[in-house]
Coordinates of C-alpha atoms in Angstrom, one line a residue:
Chain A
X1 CA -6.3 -0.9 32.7
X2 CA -6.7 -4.6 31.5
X3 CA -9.8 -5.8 31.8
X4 CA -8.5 -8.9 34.1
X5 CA -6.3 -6.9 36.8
X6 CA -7.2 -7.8 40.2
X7 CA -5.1 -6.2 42.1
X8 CA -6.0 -2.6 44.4
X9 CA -5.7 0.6 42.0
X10 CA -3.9 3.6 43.3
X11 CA -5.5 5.5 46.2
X12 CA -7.6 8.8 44.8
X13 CA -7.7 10.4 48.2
X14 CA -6.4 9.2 51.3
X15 CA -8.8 7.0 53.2
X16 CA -10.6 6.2 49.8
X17 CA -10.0 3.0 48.2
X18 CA -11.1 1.8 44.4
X19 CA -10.8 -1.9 44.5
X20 CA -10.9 -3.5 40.6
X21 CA -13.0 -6.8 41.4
X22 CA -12.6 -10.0 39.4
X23 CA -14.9 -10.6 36.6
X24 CA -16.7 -13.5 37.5
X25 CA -17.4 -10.9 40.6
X26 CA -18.6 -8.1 38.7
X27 CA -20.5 -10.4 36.4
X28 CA -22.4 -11.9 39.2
X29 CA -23.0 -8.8 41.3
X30 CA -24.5 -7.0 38.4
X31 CA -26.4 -9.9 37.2
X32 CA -27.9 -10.2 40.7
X33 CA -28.9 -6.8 41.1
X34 CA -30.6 -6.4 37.4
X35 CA -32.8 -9.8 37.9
X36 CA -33.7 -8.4 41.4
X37 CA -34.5 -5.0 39.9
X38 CA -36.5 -6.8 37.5
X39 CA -38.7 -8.8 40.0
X40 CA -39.4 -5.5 41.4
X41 CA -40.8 -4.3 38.3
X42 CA -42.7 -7.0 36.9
X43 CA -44.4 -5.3 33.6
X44 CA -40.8 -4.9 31.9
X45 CA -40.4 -8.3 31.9
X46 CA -44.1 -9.7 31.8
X47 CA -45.8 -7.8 29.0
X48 CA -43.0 -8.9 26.1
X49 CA -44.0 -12.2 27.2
X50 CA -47.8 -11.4 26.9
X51 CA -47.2 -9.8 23.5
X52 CA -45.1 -12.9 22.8
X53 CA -48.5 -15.3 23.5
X54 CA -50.8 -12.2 22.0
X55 CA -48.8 -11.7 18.4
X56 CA -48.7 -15.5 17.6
X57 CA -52.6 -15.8 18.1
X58 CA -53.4 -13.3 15.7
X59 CA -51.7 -15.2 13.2
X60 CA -54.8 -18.1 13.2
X61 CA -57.2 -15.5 13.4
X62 CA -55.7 -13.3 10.2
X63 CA -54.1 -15.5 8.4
X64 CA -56.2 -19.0 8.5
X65 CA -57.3 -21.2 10.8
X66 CA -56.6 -24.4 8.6
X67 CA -54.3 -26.5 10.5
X68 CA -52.1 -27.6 7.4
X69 CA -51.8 -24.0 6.3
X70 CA -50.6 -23.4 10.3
X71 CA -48.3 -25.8 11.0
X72 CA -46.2 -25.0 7.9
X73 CA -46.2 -20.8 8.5
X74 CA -45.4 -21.9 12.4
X75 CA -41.8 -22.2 12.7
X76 CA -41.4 -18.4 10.8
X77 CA -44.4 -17.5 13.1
X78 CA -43.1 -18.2 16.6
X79 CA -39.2 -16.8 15.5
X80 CA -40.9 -13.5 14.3
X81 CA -43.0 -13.1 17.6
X82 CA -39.8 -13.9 20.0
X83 CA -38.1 -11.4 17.6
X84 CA -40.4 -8.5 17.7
X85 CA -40.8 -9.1 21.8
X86 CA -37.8 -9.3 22.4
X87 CA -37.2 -5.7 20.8
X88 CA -40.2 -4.4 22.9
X89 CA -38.2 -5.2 25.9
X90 CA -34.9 -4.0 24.4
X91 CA -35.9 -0.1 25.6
X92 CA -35.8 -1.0 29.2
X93 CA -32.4 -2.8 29.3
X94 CA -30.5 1.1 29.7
X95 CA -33.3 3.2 30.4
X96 CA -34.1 3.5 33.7
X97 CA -30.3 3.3 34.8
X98 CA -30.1 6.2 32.6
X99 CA -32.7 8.3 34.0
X100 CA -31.9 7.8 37.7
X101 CA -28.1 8.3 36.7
X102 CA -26.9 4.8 38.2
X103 CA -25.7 4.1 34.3
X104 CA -23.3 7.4 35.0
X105 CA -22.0 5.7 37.9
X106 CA -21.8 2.3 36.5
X107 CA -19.4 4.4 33.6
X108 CA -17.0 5.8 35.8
X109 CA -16.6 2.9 38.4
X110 CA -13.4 1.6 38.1
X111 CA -14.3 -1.8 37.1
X112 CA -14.2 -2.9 33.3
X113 CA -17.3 -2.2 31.8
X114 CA -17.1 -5.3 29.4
X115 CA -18.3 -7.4 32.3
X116 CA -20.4 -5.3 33.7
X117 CA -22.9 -4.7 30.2
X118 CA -22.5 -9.0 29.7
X119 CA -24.1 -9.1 33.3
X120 CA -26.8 -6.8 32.0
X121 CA -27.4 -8.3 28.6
X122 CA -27.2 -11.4 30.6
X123 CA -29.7 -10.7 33.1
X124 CA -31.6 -9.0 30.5
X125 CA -32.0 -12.5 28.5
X126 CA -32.7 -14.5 31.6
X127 CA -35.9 -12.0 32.2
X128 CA -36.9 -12.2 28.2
X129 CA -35.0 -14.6 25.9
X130 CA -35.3 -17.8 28.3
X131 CA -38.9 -17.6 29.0
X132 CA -39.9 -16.8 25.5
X133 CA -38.0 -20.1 24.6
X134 CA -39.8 -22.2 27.6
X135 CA -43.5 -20.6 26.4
X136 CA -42.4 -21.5 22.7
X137 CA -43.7 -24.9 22.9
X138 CA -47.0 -23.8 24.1
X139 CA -47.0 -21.7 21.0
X140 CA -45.9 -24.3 19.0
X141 CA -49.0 -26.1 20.0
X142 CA -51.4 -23.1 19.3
X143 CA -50.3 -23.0 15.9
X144 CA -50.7 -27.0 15.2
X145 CA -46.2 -27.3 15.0
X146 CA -45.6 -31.4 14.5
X147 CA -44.2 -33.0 17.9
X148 CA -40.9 -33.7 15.8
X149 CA -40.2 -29.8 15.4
X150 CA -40.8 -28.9 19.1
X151 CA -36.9 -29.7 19.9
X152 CA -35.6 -27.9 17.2
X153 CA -37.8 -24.7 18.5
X154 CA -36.6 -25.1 21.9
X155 CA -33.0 -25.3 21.1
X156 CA -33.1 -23.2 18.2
X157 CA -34.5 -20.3 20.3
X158 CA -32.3 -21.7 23.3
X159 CA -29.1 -20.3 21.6
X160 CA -30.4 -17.9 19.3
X161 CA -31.9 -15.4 22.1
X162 CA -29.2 -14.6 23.3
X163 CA -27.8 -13.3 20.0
X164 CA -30.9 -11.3 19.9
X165 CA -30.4 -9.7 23.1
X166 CA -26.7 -8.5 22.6
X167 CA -27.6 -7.8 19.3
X168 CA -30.8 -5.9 20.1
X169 CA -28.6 -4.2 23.3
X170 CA -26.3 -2.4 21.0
X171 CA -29.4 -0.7 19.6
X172 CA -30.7 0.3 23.1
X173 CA -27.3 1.9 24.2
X174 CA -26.8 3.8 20.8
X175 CA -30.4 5.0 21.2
X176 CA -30.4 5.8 25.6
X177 CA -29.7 8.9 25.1
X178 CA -32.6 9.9 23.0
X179 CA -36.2 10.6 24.3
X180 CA -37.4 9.0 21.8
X181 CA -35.8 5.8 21.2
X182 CA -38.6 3.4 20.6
X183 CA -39.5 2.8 16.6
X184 CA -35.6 3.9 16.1
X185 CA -33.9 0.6 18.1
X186 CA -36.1 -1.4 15.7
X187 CA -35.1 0.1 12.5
X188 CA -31.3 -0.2 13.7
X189 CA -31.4 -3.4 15.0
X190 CA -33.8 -5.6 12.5
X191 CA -31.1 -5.8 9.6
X192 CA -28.6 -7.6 12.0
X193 CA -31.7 -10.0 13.5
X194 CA -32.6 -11.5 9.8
X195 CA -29.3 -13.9 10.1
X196 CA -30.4 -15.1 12.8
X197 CA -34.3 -15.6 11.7
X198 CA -33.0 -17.4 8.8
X199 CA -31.1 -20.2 10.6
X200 CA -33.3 -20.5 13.6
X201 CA -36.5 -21.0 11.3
X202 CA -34.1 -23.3 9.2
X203 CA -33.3 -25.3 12.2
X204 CA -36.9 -26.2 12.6
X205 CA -37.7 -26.9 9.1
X206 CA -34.6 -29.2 9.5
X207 CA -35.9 -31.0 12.1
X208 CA -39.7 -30.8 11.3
X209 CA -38.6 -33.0 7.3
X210 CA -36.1 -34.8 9.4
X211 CA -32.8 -33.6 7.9
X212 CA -29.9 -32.9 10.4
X213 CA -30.5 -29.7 12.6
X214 CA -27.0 -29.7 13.9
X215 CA -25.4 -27.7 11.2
X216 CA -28.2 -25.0 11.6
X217 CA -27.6 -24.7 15.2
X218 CA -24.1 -24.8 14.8
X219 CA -24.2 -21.4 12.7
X220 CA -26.7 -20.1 15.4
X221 CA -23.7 -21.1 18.2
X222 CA -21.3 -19.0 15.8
X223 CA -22.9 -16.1 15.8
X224 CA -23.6 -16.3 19.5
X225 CA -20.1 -16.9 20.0
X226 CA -19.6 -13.9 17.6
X227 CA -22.2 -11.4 20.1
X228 CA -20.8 -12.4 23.1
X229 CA -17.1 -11.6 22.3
X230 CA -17.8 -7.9 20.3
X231 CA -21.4 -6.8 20.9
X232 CA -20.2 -5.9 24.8
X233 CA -17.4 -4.2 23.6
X234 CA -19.7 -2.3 21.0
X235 CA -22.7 -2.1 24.3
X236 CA -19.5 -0.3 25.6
X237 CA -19.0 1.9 23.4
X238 CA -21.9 3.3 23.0
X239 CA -22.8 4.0 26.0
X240 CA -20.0 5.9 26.7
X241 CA -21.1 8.0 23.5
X242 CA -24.7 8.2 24.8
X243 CA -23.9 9.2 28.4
X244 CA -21.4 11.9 27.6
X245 CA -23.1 13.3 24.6
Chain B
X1 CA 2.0 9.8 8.6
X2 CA 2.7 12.0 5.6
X3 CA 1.8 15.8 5.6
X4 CA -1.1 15.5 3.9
X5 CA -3.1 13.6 6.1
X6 CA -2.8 15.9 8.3
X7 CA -3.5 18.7 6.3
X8 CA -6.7 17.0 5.2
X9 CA -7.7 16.4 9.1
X10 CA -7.7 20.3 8.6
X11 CA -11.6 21.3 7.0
X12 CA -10.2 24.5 5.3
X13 CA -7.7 22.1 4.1
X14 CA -10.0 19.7 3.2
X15 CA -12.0 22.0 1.6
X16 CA -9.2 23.4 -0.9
X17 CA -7.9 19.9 -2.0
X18 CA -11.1 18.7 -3.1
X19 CA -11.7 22.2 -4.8
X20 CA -8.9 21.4 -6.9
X21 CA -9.6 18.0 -7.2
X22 CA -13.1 18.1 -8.4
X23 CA -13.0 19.3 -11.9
X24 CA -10.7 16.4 -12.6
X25 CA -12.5 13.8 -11.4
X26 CA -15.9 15.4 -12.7
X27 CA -14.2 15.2 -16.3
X28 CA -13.1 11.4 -16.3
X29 CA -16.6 11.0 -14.4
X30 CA -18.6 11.9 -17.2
X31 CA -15.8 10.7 -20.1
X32 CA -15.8 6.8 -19.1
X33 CA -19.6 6.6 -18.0
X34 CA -20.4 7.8 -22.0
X35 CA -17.9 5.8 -23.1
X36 CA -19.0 2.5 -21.3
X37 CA -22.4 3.3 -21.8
X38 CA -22.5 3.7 -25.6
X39 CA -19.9 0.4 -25.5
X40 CA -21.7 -1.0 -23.4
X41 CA -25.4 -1.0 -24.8
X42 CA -24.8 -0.5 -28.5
X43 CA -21.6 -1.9 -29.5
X44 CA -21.0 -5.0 -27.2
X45 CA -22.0 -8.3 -28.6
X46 CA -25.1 -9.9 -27.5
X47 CA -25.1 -12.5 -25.1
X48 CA -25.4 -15.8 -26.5
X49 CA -27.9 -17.1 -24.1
X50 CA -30.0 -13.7 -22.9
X51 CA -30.0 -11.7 -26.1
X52 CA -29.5 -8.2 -25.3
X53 CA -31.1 -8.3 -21.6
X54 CA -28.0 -8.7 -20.2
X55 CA -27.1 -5.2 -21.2
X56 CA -28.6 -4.2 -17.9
X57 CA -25.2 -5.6 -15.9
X58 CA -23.6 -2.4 -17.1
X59 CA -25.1 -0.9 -14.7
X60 CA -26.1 -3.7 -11.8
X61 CA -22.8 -4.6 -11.6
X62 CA -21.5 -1.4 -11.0
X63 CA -24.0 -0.1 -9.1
X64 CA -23.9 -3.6 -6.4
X65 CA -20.0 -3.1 -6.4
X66 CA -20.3 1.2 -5.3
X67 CA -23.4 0.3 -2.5
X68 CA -20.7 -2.1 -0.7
X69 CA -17.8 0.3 -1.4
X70 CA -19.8 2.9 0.0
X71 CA -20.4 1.1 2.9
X72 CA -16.6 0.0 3.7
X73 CA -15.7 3.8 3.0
X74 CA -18.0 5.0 5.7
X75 CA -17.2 2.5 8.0
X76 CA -13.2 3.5 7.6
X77 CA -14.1 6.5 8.1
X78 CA -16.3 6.4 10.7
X79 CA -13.3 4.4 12.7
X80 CA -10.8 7.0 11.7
X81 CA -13.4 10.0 13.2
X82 CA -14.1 7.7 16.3
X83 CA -10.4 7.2 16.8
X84 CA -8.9 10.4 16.0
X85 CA -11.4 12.2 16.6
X86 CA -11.0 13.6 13.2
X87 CA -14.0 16.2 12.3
X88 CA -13.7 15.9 8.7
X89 CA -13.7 11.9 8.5
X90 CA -16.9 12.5 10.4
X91 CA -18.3 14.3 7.6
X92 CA -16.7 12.1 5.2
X93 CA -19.2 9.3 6.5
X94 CA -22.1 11.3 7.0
X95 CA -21.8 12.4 3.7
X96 CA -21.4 8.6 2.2
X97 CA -24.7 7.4 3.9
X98 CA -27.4 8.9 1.1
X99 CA -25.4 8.1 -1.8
X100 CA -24.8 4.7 -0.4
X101 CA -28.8 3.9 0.0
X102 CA -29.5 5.6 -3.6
X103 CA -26.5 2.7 -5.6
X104 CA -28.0 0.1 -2.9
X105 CA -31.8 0.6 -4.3
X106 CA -30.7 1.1 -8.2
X107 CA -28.3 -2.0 -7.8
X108 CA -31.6 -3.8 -6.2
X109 CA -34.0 -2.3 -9.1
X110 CA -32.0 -3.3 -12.1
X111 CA -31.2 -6.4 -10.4
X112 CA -35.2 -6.7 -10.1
X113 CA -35.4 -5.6 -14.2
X114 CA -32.6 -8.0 -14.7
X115 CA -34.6 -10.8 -13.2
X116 CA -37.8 -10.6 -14.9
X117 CA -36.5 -11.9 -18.4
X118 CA -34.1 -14.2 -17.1
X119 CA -35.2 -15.4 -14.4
X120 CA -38.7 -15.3 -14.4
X121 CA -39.2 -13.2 -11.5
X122 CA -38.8 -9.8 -10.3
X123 CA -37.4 -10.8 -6.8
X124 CA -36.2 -14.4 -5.5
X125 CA -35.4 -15.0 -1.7
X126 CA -31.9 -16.3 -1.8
X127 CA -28.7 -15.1 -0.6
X128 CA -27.2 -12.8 -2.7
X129 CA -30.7 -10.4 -2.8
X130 CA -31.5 -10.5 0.8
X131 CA -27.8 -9.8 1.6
X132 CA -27.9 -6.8 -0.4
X133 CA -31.6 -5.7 0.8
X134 CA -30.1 -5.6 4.1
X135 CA -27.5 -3.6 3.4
X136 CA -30.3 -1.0 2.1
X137 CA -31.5 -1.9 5.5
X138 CA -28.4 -0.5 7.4
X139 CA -28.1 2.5 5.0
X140 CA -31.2 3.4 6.2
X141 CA -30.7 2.8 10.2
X142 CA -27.6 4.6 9.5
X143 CA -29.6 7.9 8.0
X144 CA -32.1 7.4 10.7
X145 CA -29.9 7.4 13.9
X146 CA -27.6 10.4 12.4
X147 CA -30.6 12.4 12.3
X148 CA -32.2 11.6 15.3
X149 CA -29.7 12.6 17.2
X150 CA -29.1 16.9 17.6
X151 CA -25.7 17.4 18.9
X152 CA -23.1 16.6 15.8
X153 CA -20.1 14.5 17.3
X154 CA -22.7 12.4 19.0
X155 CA -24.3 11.8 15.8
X156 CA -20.9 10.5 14.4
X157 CA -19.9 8.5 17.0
X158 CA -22.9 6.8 17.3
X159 CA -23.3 5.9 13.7
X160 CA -19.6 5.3 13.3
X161 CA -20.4 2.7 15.6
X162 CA -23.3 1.4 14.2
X163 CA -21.6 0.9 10.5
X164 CA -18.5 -1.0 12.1
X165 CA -21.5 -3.2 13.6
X166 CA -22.8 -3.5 10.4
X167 CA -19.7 -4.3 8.8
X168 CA -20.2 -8.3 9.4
X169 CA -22.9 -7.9 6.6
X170 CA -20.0 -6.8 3.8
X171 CA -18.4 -10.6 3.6
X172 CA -21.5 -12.4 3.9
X173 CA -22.8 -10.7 0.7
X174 CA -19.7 -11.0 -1.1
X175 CA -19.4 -14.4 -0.4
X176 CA -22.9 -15.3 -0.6
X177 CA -22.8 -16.9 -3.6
X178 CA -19.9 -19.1 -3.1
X179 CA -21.4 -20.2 0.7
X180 CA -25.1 -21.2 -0.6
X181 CA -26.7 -22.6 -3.9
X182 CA -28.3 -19.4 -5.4
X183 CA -30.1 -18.0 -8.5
X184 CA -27.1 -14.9 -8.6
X185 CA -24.7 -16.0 -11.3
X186 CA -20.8 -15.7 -9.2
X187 CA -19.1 -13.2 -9.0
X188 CA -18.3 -11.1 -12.5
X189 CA -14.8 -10.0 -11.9
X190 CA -12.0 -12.1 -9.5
X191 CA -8.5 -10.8 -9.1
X192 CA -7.2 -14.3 -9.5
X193 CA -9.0 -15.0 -12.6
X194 CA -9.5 -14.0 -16.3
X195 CA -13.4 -13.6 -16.2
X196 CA -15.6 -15.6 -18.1
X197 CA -17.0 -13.2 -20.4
X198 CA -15.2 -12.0 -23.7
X199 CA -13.1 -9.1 -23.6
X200 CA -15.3 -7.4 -25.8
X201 CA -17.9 -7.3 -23.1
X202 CA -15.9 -7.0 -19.7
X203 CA -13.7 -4.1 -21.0
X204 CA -17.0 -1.5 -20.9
X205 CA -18.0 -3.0 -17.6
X206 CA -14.8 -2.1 -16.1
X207 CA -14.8 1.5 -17.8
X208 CA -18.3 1.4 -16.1
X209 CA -17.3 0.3 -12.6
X210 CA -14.5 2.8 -12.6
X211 CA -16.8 5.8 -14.4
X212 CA -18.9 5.0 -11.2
X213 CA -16.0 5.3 -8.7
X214 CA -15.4 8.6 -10.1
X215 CA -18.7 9.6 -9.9
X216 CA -19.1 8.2 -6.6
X217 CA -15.5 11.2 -5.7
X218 CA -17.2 13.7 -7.3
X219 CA -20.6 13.4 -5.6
X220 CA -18.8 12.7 -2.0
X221 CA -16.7 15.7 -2.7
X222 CA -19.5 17.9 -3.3
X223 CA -21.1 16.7 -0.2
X224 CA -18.5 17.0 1.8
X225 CA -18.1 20.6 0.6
X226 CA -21.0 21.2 1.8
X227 CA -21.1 20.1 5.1
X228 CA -17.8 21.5 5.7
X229 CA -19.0 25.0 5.0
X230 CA -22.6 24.3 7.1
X231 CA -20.2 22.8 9.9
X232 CA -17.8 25.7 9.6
X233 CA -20.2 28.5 9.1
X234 CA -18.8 30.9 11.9
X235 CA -15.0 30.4 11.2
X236 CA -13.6 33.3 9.6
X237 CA -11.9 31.5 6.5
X238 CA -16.0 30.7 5.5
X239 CA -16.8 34.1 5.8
X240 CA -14.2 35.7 3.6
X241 CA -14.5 32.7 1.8
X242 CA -18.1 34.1 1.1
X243 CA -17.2 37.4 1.2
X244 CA -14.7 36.8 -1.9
X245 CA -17.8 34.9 -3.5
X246 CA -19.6 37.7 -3.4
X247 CA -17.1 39.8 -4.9

């Protein structure tokens, strides 16, 4: 079946009809229903943020409180915080689909499940990745970050979030099926974060001396460009491994 | 596809050609690693610059070059096991996973003993070394998510599809030194190009890199055999295999 087909699939049984929906359709529906779920349940998408705001405070407390020594160690600081919260939340993005067997249903709909996992990751990202990047500042301003750096944070972790979410949502479908999949998505998944550390943490630096951030942000747009084209397709796959397995 | 493909699809197969294909490899294994070795450490000339530290690249270099052939083979043949469904190719790359991690962390030691004297540092943050360090990194998710997970062809699959994720990392090491300004010297050996180093010191490099390809056969084999007769345990061919063993 190609993934763009629109048109009605042959009838199973009489009187029951599979429609194939557009993508834009599917990607919609299934990021509507994920962002409602996720109102719903607050604490998956609240307490990465918390842990966001509680992980970069520690850094003053542990490290020094000097605000030379701070504003030079914040740019890594913030990145590695937004990093490790957003692989807290990566558990949840499968997990509960999995357990109450909507995941099963979602695999053998008849709709391409390319769209439907970029819905998730999507949704996913809108409930983690973009309010990590709008609290970032705030951070920034715990940790003594120059004014001139606070744009390249912002847009750093504007398109660099994303990558960590597909990234990170590989991880979470090779690992659904497991009970235990919680220290095992971060050991998979941190290798393939560190590209993306290094140029978002560049990006700042670039901007914080004054150099041109463009080129930073540019890779950071390539490999976002890279996620969103293969990682569903890879989402995919695994899922299909974990669910039948 | 020729016959023998098939036939090593087959684990009994399998298990007979490598049987007879071991004792060769293990000969020229051990031949051109003594011969590049003593080559290699005692009779090449000294570098003009380093003295005799740079003895050490007789084994870095082939030890860097096997961790990322390693990798590429058990990413082939994880693709081959996920699209074929092939049960030996899955045991092909579980078996190249641990022998993988072991060339990644001697290729990041002596790199780390090669550094000290020349260098002035055991480890520098550039490319090249944090490129390879995460390739140790992926070894060792690989390891980890084969053996957290119990049934066997989920295992496969799912770490088939974790190294072809992982894959990306391959060029970006390789071509790490040409894309960014780093300590690493470039690369030693270019198929384009006579290297830069005297014959007299590239020849026992490249009975080296090809003693450790050898070695690399030869320890896959063995693994493989193994596997194949854990995997295969309740077939009859294993038992009268074991039954002849026992004479």
């Amino acid at each position: 079946m190609s993934a763009f087909q629109t048109k009605k699939l042959p009838e199973l049984k009489p009187g029951f009809e599979t429609e194939a929906f557009s993508p834009g359709k599917i990607l919609l529906a299934t990021l509507k229903r994920d962002v409602k779920l996720a109102f719903r349940r607050q604490s998956d998408w609240v307490n990465p943020l918390i842990f966001f705001l509680m992980v970069a405070s520690l850094f003053p407390l542990g490290v020094s409180p000097e605000p030379k020594l701070l504003s030079t160690i914040a740019p890594g600081v913030v990145w590695v915080a937004a990093l490790l919260s957003t692989l807290l939340s990566m558990d949840s993005l499968f997990r509960s689909d999995f357990e109450d067997g909507s995941l099963e249903q979602i695999l053998v709909s008849p709709q391409p499940l390319y769209f439907v996992v970029l819905g998730k990751v999507l949704s996913h990202w809108m409930m983690t990745g973009l309010p990590l990047t709008l609290m970032a500042p705030l951070l920034g301003v715990m940790l003594f970050l120059p004014f001139e750096g606070m744009g390249g944070l912002v847009l750093s972790l504007l398109i660099g979030t994303p990558t960590l979410s597909l990234v990170g949502g590989i991880g979470a479908a090779l690992t659904v099926g497991l009970r235990k999949g919680g220290v095992l998505v971060s050991l998979l998944v941190i290798p393939l974060y560190i590209p993306v550390l290094i140029f978002g943490t560049a990006a700042i630096e670039a901007s914080l001396t004054g150099l041109p951030v463009a080129g930073h942000l540019a890779l950071l747009g390539a490999m976002l460009v890279l996620g969103l084209t293969l990682a569903p397709l890879a989402i995919a796959a695994a899922l299909r491994i974990s669910v039948s397995g | 596809m020729p016959r023998w493909f098939y036939q090593l699809a087959s684990p009994r197969w399998c298990y007979q050609i490598t049987g007879r294909l071991l004792p060769g490899f293990a000969i020229a294994a051990v031949l051109l690693l003594m011969i590049g070795t003593v080559w290699g450490l005692a009779f090449a000339p000294p570098d003009y610059q380093q003295g005799n530290s740079f003895r050490i690249i007789y084994l870095h270099v082939p030890t860097a070059y096997m961790a990322q052939s390693i990798y590429l083979t058990m990413a082939i043949a994880g693709a081959i096991g996920l699209i074929w469904k092939m049960k030996v190719a899955d045991m092909v790359a579980k078996s190249c996973a641990p022998i993988g991690a072991a060339l990644a962390v001697l290729a990041l030691a002596t790199g780390a003993i090669w550094g000290k004297p020349t260098w002035g540092s055991w480890w520098v943050w550039d490319a090249r070394l944090t490129s390879m360090l995460i390739l140790l990194f992926l070894y060792l998710g690989v390891i980890a998510l084969n053996s957290a997970i119990e049934s066997e062809s989920t295992a496969a699959q799912s770490t088939a599809v974790l190294a072809l994720v992982g894959l990306v990392n391959i060029p970006i090491i390789k071509y790490s030194v040409d894309w960014w300004n780093t300590l690493h010297q470039p690369a030693t050996f270019k198929v384009t190009e006579k290297p830069a180093m005297p014959p007299e010191m590239w020849i026992p490099l490249l009975i080296m890199v090809i003693g450790f390809y050898c070695f690399f056969a030869v320890v896959l084999m063995l693994r493989l055999r193994n596997e194949i007769l854990r995997r295969e345990r309740r077939t009859s061919w294993v038992r009268e295999l074991l039954l002849q063993m026992r004479g």
